[in-house]
mmCIF file of C-alpha atoms and ligand atoms in Angstrom:
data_model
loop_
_atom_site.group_PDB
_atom_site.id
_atom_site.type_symbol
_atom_site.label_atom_id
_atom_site.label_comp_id
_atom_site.label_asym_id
_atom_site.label_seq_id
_atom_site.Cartn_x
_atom_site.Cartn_y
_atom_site.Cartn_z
ATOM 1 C CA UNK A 1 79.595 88.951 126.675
ATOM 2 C CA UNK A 2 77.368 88.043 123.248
ATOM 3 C CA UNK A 3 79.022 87.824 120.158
ATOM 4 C CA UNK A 4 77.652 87.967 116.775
ATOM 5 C CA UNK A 5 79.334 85.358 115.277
ATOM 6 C CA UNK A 6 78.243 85.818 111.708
ATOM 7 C CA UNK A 7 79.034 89.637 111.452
ATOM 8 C CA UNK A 8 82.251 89.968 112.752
ATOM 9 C CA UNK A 9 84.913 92.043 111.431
ATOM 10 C CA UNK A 10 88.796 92.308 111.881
ATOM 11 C CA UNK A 11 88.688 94.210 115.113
ATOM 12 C CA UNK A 12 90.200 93.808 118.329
ATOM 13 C CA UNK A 13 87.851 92.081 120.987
ATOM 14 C CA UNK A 14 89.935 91.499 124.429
ATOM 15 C CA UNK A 15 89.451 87.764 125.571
ATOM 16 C CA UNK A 16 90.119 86.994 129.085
ATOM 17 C CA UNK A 17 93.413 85.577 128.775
ATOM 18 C CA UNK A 18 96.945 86.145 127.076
ATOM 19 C CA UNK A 19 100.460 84.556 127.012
ATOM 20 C CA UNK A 20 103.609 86.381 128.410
ATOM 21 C CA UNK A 21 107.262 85.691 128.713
ATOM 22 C CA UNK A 22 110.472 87.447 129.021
ATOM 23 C CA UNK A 23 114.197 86.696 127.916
ATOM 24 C CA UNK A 24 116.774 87.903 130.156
ATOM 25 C CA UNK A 25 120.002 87.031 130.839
ATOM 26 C CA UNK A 26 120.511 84.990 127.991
ATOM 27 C CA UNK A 27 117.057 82.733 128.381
ATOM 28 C CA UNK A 28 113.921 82.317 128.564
ATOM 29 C CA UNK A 29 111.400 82.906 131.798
ATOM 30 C CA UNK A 30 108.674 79.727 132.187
ATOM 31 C CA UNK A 31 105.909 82.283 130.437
ATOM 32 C CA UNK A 32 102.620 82.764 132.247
ATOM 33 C CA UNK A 33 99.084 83.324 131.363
ATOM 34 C CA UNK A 34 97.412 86.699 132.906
ATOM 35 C CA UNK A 35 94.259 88.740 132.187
ATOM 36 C CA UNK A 36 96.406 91.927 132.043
ATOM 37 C CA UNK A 37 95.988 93.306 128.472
ATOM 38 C CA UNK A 38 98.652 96.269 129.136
ATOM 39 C CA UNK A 39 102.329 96.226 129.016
ATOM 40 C CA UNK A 40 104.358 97.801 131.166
ATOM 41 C CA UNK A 41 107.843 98.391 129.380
ATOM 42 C CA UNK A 42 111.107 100.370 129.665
ATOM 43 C CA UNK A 43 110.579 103.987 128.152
ATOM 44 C CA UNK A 44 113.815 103.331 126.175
ATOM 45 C CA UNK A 45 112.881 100.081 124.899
ATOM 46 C CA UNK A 46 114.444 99.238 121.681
ATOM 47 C CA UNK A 47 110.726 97.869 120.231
ATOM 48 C CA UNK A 48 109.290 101.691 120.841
ATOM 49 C CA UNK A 49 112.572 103.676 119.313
ATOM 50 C CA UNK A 50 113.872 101.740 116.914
ATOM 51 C CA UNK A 51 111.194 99.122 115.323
ATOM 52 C CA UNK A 52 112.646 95.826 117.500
ATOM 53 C CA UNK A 53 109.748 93.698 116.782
ATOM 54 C CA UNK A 54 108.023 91.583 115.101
ATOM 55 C CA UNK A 55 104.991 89.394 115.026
ATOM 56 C CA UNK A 56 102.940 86.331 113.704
ATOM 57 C CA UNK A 57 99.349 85.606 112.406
ATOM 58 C CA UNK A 58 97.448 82.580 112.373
ATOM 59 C CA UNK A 59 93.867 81.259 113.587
ATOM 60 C CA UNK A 60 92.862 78.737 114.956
ATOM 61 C CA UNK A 61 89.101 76.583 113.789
ATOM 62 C CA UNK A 62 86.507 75.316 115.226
ATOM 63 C CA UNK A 63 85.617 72.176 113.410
ATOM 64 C CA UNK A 64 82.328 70.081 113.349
ATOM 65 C CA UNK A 65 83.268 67.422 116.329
ATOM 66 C CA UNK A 66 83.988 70.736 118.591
ATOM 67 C CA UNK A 67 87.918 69.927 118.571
ATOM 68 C CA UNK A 68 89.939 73.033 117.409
ATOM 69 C CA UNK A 69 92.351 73.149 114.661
ATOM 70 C CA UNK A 70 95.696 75.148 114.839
ATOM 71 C CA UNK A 71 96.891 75.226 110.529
ATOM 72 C CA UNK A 72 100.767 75.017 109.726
ATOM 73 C CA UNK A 73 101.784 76.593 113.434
ATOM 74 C CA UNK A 74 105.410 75.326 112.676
ATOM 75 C CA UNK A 75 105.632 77.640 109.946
ATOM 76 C CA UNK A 76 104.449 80.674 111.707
ATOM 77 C CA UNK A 77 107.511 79.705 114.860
ATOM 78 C CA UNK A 78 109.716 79.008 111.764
ATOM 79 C CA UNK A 79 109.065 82.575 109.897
ATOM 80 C CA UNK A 80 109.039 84.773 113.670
ATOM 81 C CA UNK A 81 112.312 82.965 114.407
ATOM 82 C CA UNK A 82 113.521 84.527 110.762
ATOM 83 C CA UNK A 83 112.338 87.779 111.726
ATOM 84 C CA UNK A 84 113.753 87.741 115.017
ATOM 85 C CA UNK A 85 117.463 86.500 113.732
ATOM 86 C CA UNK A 86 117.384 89.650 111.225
ATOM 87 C CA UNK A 87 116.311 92.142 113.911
ATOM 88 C CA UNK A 88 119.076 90.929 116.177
ATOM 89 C CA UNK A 89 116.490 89.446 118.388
ATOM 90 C CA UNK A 90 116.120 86.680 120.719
ATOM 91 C CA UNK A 91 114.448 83.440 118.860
ATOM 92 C CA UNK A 92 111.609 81.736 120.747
ATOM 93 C CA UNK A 93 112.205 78.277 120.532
ATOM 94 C CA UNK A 94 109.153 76.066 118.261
ATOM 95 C CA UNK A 95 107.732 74.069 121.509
ATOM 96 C CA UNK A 96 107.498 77.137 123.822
ATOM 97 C CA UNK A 97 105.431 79.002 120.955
ATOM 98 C CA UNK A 98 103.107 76.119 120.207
ATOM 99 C CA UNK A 99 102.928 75.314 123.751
ATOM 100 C CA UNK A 100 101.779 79.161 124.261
ATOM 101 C CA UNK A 101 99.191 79.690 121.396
ATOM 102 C CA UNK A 102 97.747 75.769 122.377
ATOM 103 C CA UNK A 103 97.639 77.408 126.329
ATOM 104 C CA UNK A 104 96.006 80.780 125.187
ATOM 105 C CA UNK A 105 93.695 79.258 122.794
ATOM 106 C CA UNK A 106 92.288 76.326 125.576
ATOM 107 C CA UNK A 107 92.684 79.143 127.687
ATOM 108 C CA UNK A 108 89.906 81.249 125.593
ATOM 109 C CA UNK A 109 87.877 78.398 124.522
ATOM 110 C CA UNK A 110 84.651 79.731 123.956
ATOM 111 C CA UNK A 111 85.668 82.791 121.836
ATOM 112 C CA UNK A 112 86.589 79.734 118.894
ATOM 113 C CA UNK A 113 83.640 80.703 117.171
ATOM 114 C CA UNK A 114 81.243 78.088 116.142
ATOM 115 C CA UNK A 115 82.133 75.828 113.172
ATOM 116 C CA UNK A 116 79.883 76.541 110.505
ATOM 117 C CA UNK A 117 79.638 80.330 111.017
ATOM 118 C CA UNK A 118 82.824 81.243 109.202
ATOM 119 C CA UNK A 119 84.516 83.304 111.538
ATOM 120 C CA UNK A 120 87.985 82.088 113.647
ATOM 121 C CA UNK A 121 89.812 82.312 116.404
ATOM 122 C CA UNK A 122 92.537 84.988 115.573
ATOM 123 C CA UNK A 123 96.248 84.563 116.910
ATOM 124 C CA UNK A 124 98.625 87.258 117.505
ATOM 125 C CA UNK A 125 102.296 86.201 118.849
ATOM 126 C CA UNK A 126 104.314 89.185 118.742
ATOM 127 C CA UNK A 127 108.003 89.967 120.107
ATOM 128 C CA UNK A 128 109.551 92.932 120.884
ATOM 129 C CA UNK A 129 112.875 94.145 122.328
ATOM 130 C CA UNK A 130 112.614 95.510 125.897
ATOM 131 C CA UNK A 131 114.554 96.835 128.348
ATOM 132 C CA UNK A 132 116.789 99.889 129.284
ATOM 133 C CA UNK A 133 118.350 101.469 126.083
ATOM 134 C CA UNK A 134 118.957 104.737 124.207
ATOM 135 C CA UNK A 135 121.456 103.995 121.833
ATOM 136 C CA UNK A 136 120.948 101.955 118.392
ATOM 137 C CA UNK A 137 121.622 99.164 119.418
ATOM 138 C CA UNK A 138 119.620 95.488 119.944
ATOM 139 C CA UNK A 139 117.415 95.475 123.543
ATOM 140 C CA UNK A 140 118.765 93.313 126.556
ATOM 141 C CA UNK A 141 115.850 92.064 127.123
ATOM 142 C CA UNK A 142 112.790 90.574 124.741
ATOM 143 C CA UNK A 143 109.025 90.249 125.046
ATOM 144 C CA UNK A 144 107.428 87.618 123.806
ATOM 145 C CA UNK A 145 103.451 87.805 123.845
ATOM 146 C CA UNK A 146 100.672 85.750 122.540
ATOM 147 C CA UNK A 147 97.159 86.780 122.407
ATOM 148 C CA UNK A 148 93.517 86.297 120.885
ATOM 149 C CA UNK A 149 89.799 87.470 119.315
ATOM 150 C CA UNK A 150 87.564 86.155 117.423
ATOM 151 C CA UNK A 151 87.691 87.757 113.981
ATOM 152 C CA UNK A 152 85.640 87.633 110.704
ATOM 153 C CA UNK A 153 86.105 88.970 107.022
ATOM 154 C CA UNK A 154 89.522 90.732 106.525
ATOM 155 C CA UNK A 155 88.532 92.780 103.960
ATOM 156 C CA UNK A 156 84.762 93.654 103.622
ATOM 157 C CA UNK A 157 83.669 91.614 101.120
ATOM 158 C CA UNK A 158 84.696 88.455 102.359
ATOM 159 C CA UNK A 159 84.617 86.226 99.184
ATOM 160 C CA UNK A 160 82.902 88.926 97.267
ATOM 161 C CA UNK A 161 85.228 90.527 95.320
ATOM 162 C CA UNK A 162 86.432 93.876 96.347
ATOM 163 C CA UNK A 163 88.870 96.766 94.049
ATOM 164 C CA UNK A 164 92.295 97.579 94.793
ATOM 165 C CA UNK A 165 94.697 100.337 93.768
ATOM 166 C CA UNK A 166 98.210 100.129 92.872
ATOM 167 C CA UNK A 167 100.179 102.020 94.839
ATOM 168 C CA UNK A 168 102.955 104.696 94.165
ATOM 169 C CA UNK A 169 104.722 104.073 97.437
ATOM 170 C CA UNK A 170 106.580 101.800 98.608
ATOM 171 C CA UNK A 171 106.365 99.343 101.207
ATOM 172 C CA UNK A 172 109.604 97.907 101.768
ATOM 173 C CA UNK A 173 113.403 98.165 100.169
ATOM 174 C CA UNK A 174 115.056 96.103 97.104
ATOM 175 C CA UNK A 175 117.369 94.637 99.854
ATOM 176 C CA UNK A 176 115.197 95.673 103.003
ATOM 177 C CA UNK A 177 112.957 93.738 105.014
ATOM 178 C CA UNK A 178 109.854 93.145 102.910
ATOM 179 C CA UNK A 179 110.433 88.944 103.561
ATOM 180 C CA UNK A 180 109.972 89.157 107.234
ATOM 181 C CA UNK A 181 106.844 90.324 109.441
ATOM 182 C CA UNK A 182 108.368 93.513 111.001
ATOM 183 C CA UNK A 183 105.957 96.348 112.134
ATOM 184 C CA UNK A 184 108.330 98.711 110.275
ATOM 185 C CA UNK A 185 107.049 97.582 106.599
ATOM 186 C CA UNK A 186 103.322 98.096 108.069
ATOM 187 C CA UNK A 187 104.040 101.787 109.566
ATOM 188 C CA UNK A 188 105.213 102.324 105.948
ATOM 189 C CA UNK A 189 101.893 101.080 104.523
ATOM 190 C CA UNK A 190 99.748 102.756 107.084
ATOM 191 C CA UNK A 191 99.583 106.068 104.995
ATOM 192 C CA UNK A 192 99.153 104.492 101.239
ATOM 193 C CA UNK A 193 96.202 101.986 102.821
ATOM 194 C CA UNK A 194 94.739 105.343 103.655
ATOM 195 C CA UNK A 195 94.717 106.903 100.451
ATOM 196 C CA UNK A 196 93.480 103.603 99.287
ATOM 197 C CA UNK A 197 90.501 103.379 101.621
ATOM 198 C CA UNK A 198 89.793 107.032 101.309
ATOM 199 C CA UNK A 199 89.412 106.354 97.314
ATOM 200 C CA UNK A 200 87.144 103.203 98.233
ATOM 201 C CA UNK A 201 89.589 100.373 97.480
ATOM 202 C CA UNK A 202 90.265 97.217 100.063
ATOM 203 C CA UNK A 203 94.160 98.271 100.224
ATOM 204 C CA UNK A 204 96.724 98.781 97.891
ATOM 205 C CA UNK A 205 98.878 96.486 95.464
ATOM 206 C CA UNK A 206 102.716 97.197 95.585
ATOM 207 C CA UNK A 207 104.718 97.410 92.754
ATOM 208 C CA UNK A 208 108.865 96.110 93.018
ATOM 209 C CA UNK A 209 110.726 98.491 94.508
ATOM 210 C CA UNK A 210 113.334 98.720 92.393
ATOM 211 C CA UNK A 211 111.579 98.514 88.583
ATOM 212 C CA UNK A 212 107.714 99.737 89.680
ATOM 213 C CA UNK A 213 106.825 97.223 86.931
ATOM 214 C CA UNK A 214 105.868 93.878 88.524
ATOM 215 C CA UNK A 215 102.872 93.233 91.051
ATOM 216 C CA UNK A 216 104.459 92.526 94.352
ATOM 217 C CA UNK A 217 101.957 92.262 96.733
ATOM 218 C CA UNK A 218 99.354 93.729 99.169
ATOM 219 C CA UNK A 219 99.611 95.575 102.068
ATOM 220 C CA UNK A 220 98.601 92.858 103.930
ATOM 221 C CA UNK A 221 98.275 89.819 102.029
ATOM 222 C CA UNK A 222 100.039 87.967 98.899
ATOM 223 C CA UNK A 223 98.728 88.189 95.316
ATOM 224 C CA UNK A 224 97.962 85.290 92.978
ATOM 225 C CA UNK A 225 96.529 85.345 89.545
ATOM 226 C CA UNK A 226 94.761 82.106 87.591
ATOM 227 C CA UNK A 227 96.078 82.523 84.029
ATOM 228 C CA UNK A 228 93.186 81.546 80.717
ATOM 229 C CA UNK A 229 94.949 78.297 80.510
ATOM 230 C CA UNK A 230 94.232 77.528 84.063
ATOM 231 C CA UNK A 231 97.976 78.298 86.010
ATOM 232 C CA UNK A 232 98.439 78.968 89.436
ATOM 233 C CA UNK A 233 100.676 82.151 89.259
ATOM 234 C CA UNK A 234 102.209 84.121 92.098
ATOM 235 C CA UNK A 235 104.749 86.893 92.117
ATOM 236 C CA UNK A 236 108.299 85.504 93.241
ATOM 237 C CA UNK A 237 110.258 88.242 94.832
ATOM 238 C CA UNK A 238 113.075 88.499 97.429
ATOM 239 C CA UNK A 239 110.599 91.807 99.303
ATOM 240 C CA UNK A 240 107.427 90.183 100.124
ATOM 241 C CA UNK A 241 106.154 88.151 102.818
ATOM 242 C CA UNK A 242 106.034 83.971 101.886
ATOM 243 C CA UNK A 243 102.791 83.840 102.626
ATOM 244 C CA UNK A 244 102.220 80.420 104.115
ATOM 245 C CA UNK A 245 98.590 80.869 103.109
ATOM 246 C CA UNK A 246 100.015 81.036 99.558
ATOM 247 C CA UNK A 247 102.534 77.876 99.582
ATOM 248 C CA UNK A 248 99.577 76.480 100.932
ATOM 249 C CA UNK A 249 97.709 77.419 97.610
ATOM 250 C CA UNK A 250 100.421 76.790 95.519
ATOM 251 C CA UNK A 251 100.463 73.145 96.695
ATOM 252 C CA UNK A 252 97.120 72.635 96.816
ATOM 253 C CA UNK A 253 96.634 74.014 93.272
ATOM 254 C CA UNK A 254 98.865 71.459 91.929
ATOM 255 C CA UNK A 255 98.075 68.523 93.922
ATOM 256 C CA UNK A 256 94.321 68.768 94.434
ATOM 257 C CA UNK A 257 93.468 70.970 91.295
ATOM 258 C CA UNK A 258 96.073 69.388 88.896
ATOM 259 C CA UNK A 259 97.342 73.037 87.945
ATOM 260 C CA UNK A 260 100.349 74.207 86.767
ATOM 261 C CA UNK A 261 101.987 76.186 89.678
ATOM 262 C CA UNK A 262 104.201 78.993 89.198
ATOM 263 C CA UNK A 263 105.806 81.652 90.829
ATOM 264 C CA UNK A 264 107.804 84.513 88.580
ATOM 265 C CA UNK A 265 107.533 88.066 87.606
ATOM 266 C CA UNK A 266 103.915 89.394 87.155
ATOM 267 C CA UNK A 267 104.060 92.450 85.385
ATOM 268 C CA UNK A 268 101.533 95.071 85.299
ATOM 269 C CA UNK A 269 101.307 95.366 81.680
ATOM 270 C CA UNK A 270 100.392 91.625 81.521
ATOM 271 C CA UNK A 271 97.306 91.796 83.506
ATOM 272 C CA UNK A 272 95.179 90.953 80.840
ATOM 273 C CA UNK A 273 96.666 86.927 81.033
ATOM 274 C CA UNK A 274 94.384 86.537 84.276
ATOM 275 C CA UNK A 275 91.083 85.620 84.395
ATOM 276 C CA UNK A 276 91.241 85.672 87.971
ATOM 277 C CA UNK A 277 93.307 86.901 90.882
ATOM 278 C CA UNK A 278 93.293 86.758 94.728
ATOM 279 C CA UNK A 279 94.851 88.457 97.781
ATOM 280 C CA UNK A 280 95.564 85.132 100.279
ATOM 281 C CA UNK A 281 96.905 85.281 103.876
ATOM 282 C CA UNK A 282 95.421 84.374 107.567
ATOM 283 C CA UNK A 283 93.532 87.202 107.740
ATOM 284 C CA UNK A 284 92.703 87.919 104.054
ATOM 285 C CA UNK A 285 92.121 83.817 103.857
ATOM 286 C CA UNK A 286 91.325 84.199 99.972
ATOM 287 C CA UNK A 287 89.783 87.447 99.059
ATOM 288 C CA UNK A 288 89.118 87.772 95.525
ATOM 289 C CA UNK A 289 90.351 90.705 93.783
ATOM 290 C CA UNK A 290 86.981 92.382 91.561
ATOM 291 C CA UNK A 291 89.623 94.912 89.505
ATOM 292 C CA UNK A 292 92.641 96.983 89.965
ATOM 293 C CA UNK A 293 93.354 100.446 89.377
ATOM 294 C CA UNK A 294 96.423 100.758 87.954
ATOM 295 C CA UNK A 295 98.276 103.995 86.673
ATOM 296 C CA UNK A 296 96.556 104.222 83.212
ATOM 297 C CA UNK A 297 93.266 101.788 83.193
ATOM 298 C CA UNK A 298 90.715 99.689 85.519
ATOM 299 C CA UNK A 299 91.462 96.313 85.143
ATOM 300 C CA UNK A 300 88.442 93.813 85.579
ATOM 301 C CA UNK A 301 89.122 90.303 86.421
ATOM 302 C CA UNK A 302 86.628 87.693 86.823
ATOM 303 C CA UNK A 303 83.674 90.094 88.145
ATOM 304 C CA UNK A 304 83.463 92.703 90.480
ATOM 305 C CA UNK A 305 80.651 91.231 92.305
ATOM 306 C CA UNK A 306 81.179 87.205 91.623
ATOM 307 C CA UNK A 307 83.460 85.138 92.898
ATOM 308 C CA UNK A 308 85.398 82.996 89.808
ATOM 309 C CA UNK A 309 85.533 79.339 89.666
ATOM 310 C CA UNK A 310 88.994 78.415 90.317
ATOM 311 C CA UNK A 311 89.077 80.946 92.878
ATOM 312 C CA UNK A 312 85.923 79.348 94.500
ATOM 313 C CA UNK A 313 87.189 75.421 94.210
ATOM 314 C CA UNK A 314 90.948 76.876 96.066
ATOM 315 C CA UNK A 315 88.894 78.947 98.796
ATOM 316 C CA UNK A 316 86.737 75.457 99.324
ATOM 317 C CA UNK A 317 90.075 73.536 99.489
ATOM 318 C CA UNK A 318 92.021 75.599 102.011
ATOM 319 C CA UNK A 319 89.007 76.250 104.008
ATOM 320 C CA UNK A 320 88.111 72.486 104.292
ATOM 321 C CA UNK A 321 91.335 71.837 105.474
ATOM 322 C CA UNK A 322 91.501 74.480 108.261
ATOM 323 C CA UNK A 323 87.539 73.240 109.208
ATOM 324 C CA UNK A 324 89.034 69.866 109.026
ATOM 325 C CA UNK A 325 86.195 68.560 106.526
ATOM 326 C CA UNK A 326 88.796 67.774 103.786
ATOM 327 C CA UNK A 327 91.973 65.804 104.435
ATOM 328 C CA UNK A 328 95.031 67.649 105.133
ATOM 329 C CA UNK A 329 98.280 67.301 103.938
ATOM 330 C CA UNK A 330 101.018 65.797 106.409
ATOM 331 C CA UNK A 331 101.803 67.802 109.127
ATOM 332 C CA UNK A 332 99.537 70.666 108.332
ATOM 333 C CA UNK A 333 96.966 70.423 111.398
ATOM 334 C CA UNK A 334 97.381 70.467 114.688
ATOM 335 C CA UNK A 335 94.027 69.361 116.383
ATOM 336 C CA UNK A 336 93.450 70.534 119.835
ATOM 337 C CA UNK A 337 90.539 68.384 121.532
HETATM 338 N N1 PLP B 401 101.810 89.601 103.046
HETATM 339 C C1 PLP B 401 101.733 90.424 104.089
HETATM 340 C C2 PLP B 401 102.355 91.763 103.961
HETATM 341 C C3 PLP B 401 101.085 90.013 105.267
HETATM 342 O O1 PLP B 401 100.984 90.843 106.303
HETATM 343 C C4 PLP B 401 100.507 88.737 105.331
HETATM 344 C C5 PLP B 401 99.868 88.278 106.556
HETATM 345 O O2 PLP B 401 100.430 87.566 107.347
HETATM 346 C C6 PLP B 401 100.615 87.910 104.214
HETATM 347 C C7 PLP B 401 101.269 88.368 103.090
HETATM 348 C C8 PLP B 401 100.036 86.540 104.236
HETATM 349 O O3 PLP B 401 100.853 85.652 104.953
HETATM 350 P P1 PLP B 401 100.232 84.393 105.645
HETATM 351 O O4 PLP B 401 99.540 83.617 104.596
HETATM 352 O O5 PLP B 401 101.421 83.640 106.180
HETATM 353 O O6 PLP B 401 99.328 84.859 106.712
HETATM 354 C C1 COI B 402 97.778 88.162 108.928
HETATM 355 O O1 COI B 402 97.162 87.793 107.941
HETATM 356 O O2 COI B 402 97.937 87.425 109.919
HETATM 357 C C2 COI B 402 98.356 89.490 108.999
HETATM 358 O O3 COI B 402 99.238 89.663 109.790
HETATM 359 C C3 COI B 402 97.822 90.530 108.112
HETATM 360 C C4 COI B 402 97.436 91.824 108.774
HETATM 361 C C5 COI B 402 96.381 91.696 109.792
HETATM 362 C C6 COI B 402 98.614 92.596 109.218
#
């Protein structure tokens, strides 16, 4: 198979191998490789009725001397585990999920695109509740999975900026589960990302659930905004995802950039503070935000076709890191020769 590493998108590509275990009993199986991309499950499993599931994203780089480098895995175990103790599920213990994205990414080797082309090696662990079930109720039994593709640009534009649309709906409760990665808050985004798309925007912005006044975040990725005097803000809210992409940011702001950091309320009427804003995640990496449509006006930040400064110098940062051409903070890479 030939890939065209500089043009690819965020779609799935299947990749020879992928990680599978089950809990049963009250433990863990070994977990095996296979080159089966199908599951076979229970027709009453818990994951299919009810939403028991959740799942992970991170990627892993290909960096100059060939080695591979896994970013802040222990996070990503740390947050499923979250996830999984809220849904009533099983928790996969941190050294069987490194162990399983290392074995599925050596495992897949040469889809780790090449360094210098931009594009990564995507990383999917997801875990669902399996088993024989009708009632609501948590699954006996749990699926844990891991598998990979190479992926490019999230949203089109990659670090051209790109419009969004603030959304009427919303995508998870006041006391819900907007703070952990459950499919259930992206089945309730699936239809407003539509309307979004269909009106040419990258995705919707969420408002709070309970006000519809502050900036919460996007569908899939957090939302940060560079102030005139030059601060790092981010919305702080008990209903979105941490982004680790963003406490990334948030540290690297104030310890590379020498910015003031800050997470509060942003709200909508106050969007005229930024000069610049940003959706940031794995997949979104930083993806600068051209303007957003909010109820009343089109907001322009920066540019809607250039990339701002401070935006630029944090994308550089992060990225260095993950291509391991800058030095990382402790404990933030995981090199895989
Ligand atoms: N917010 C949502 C809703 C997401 O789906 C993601 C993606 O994981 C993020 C934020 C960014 O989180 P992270 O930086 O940990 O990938
Ligand atoms: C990620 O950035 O890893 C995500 O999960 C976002 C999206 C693909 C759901």
């Amino acid at each position: 198979m030939s890939i065209d590493w500089d043009n690819l998108g965020f779609d799935y590509i299947k990749t020879p191998y992928r990680y599978i275990s089950v809990w049963k009993d009250g433990q863990w199986d070994e977990g095996k490789l296979t080159e089966d991309n199908t599951l076979n499950i229970h027709e009453g499993s818990a994951a299919l009725h009810y939403g028991q599931q959740c799942f992970e994203g991170l990627k892993a780089y290909r960096c100059e001397d060939g080695s591979i480098n896994l970013f802040r895995i222990d996070e990503n175990s740390k947050r499923m585990n979250r996830s999984a103790r809220h849904l009533l599920m099983a928790e996969v213990p941190e050294e069987k999920f490194i162990q399983a994205v290392e074995e599925v990414v050596k495992a897949n080797e040469e889809f780790v695109p090449p360094y210098g082309s931009g594009a990564t090696l995507y990383i999917r662990p997801l875990l669902i509740g399996i088993g024989e079930g009708i009632g609501v109720h948590s699954a006996p039994e749990f699926l844990f999975t891991v598998f990979c593709m190479p992926v490019g640009a999230y949203f089109k534009g990659g670090l051209t900026p790109t419009n969004f649309v603030v959304s009427d709906y919303d995508r998870a409760a006041p006391h819900g589960t907007g703070s952990i990665k459950v499919g259930g808050n992206y089945a309730a985004s699936l239809l407003p990302g539509e309307k979004a798309k269909e009106k040419h925007f990258s995705d919707c912005i969420y408002l709070d659930p309970t006000t519809h006044t502050k900036i919460e975040e996007v569908g899939s990725a957090n939302f940060f905004g560079i102030t005139k005097d030059d601060r790092f803000i981010t919305p702080l809210s008990p209903s979105i995802l941490p982004s680790i992409t963003k406490y990334s940011l948030l540290y690297l702001a104030e310890h590379r950039l020498g910015m003031e950091v800050v997470e509060e309320d942003v709200y909508l009427d106050s969007l005229s503070k930024f000069k610049e804003a940003g959706a940031c995640g794995t997949a979104a990496v930083i993806s600068p935000i051209g303007g957003i449509q909010t109820f009343d006006e089109f907001h322009v930040f920066y540019s809607e076709t250039e990339v701002g400064p401070v935006t630029q110098k944090l994308y550089n940062e992060l990225t260095g890191i993950q291509f391991g051409d800058v030095p990382a903070p402790d404990g933030w890479i995981r090199n895989i020769k």
